[in-house]
Coordinates of C-alpha atoms in Angstrom, one line a residue:
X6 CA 108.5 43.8 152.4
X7 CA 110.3 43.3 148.6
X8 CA 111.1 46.6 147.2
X9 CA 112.7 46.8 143.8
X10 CA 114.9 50.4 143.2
X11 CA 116.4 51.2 140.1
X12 CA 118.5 54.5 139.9
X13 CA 120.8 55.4 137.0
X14 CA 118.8 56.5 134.2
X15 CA 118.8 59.7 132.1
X16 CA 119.6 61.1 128.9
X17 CA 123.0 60.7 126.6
X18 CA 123.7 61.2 123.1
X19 CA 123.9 58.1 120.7
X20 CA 126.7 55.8 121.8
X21 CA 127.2 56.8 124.9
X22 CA 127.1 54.9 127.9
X23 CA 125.1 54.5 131.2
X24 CA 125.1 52.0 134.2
X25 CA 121.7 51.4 135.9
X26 CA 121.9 50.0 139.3
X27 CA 118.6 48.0 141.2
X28 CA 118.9 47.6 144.8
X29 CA 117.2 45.1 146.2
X30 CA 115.9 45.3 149.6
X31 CA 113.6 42.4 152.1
X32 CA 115.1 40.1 149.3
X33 CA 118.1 38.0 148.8
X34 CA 119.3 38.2 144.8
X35 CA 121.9 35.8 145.0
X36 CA 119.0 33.1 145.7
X37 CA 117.1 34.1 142.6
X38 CA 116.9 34.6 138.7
X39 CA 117.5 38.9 138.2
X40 CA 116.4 40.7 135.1
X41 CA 116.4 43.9 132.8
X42 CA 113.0 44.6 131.2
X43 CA 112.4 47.5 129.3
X44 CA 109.1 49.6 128.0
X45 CA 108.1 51.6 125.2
X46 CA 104.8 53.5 125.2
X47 CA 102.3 51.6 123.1
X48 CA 104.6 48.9 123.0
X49 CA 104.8 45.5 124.8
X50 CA 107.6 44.8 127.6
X51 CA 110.8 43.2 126.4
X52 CA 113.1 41.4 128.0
X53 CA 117.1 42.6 127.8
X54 CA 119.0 40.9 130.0
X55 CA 119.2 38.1 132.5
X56 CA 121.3 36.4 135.2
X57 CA 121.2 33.4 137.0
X58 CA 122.4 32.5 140.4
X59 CA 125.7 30.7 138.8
X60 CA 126.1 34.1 137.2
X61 CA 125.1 32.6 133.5
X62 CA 123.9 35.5 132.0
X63 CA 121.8 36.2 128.5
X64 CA 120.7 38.8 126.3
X65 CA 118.6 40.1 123.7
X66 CA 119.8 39.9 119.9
X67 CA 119.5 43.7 120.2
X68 CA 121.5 44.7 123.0
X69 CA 124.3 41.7 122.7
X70 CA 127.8 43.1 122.6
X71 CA 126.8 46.7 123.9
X72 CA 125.0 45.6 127.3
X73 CA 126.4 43.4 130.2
X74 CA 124.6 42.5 133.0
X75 CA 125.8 41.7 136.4
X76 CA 125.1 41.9 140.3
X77 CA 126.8 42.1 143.9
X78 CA 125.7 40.1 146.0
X79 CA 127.0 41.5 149.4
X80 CA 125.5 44.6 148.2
X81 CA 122.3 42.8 147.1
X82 CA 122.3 45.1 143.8
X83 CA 121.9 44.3 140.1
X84 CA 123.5 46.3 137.7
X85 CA 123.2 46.9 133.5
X86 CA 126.1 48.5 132.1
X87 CA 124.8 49.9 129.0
X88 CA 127.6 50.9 126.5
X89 CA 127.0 52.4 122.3
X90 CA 123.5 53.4 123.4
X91 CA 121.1 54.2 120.0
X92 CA 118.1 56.2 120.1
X93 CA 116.2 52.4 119.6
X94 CA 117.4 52.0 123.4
X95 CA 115.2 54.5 124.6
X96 CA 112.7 53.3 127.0
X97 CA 112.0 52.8 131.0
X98 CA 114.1 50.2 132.3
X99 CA 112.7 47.8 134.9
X100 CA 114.5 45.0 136.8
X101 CA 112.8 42.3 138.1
X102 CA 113.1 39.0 140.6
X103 CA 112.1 35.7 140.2
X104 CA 111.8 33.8 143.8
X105 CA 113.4 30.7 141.6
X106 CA 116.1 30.5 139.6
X107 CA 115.0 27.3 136.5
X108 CA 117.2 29.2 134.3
X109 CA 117.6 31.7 131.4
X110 CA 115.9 31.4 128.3
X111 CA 118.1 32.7 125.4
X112 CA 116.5 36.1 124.6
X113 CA 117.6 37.5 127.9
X114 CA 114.9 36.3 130.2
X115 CA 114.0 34.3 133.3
X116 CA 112.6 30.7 132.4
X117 CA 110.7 31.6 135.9
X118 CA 108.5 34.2 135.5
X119 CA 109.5 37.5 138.1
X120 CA 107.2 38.1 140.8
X121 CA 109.0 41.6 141.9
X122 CA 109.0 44.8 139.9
X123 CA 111.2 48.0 140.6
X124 CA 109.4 51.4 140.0
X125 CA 111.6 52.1 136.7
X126 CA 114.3 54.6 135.6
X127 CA 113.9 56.3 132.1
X128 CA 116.4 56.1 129.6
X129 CA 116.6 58.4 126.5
X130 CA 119.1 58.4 124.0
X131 CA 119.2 60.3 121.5
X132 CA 120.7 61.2 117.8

């Protein structure tokens, strides 16, 4: 069975920083496309950040410079360190896995669309 846990969230004041981690368990990440997706109440899901398995990563226009995304594969966890957090950050964060890795499309997506969903941490910032 795929399970999805995020951990990490929580509240900070603008520009701080926060690292959310997504461990992965009944599922290999170094054999698929990872992602950070985020959620606003009444609002749509977006996508922030991406990586491949050749470690190409991408990002949203808003979170480029201030997020980095990355994983460890012998610990089968993906991480988002999230630095200068704004109150526009705030949102629960999902990761996600795609069971194939076609690439990443520039605004910090999967080309293939993720099958697997974590539960979600909640991050607040605010002002």
């Amino acid at each position: 069975q795929v399970q999805l846990v995020e951990s990490g969230g929580g509240s900070v004041q603008a520009g701080g920083s926060l690292r959310l981690s997504c461990a992965a368990s009944g599922y290999a990440n170094s054999n698929s496309c990872m992602g950070w997706f985020r959620q606003v109440p009444g609002k749509e899901r977006e996508g922030v950040a991406a990586i491949d398995t050749d470690g190409r990563t991408s990002y949203a226009n808003s979170v480029k410079g201030r997020f980095t995304i990355s994983q460890d594969n012998a610990k089968n966890t993906l991480y988002l360190q999230m630095n200068s957090l704004k109150p526009e950050d705030t949102a629960m964060y999902y990761c996600a896995a795609a069971p194939q890795d076609w690439g990443l499309f520039s605004d910090g997506t999967c080309i293939a669309r993720p099958t697997y969903w974590g539960q979600g941490t909640q991050v607040t910032v605010s002002s």
